CSV table of C-alpha atoms in Angstrom, one decimal:
chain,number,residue,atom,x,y,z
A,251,UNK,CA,-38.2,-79.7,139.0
A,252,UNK,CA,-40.0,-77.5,136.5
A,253,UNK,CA,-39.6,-77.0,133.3
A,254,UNK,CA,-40.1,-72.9,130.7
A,255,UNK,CA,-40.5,-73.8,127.4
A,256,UNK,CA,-39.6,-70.8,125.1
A,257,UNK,CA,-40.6,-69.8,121.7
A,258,UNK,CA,-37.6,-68.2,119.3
A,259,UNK,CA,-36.2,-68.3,116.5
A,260,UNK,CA,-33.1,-70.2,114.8
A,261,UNK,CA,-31.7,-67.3,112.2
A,262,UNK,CA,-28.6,-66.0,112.2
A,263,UNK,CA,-29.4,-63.0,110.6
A,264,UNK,CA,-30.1,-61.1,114.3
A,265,UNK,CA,-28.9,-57.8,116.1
A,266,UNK,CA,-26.6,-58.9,118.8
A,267,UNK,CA,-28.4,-57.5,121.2
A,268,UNK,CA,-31.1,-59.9,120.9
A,269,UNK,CA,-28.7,-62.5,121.0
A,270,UNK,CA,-27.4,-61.1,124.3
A,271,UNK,CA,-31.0,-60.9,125.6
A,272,UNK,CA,-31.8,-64.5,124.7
A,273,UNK,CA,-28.3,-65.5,126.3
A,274,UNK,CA,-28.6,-64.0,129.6
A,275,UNK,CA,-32.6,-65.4,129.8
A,276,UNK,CA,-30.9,-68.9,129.7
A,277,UNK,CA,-28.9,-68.0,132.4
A,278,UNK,CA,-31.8,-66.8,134.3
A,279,UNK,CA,-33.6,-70.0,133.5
A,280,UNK,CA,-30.5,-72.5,134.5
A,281,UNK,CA,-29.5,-69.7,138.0
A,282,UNK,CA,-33.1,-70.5,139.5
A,283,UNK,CA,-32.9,-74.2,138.9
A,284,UNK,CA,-35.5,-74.1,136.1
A,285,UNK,CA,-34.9,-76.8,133.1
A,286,UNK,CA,-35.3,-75.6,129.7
A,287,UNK,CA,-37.2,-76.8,127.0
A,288,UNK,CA,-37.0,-75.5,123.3
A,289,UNK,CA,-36.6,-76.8,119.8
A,290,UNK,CA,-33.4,-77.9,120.1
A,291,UNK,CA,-31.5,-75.7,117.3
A,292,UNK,CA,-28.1,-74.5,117.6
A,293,UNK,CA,-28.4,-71.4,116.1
A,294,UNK,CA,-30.4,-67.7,116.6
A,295,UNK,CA,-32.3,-66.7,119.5
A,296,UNK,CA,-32.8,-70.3,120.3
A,297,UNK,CA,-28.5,-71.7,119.9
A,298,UNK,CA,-28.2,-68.9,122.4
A,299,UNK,CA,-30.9,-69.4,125.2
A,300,UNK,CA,-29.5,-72.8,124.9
A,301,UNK,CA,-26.1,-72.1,125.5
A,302,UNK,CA,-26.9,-69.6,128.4
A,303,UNK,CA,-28.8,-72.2,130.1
């Protein structure tokens, strides 16, 4: 298994397309069988790449 490490940010303050964007590149990730790592928040860029993965 391998593992993409991303690099975002955690504020809400964000144009929704951004948070799209980082939604639907977690879902890339998780579709080709890749595991995520990241910095753990639940929120911003990062909250969404998490929850798309």
């Amino acid at each position: 298994m391998q593992t993409i490490c991303i690099y975002c940010g955690s504020s809400d303050k964000i144009e929704q397309k951004f948070l799209d964007a980082a939604y639907e590149m977690g879902q890339i990730i998780a579709n080709r069988g890749y595991t995520m790592t990241f910095g753990g928040g639940k929120t911003g860029l990062m909250g969404m790449a998490a929850n798309g993965c």
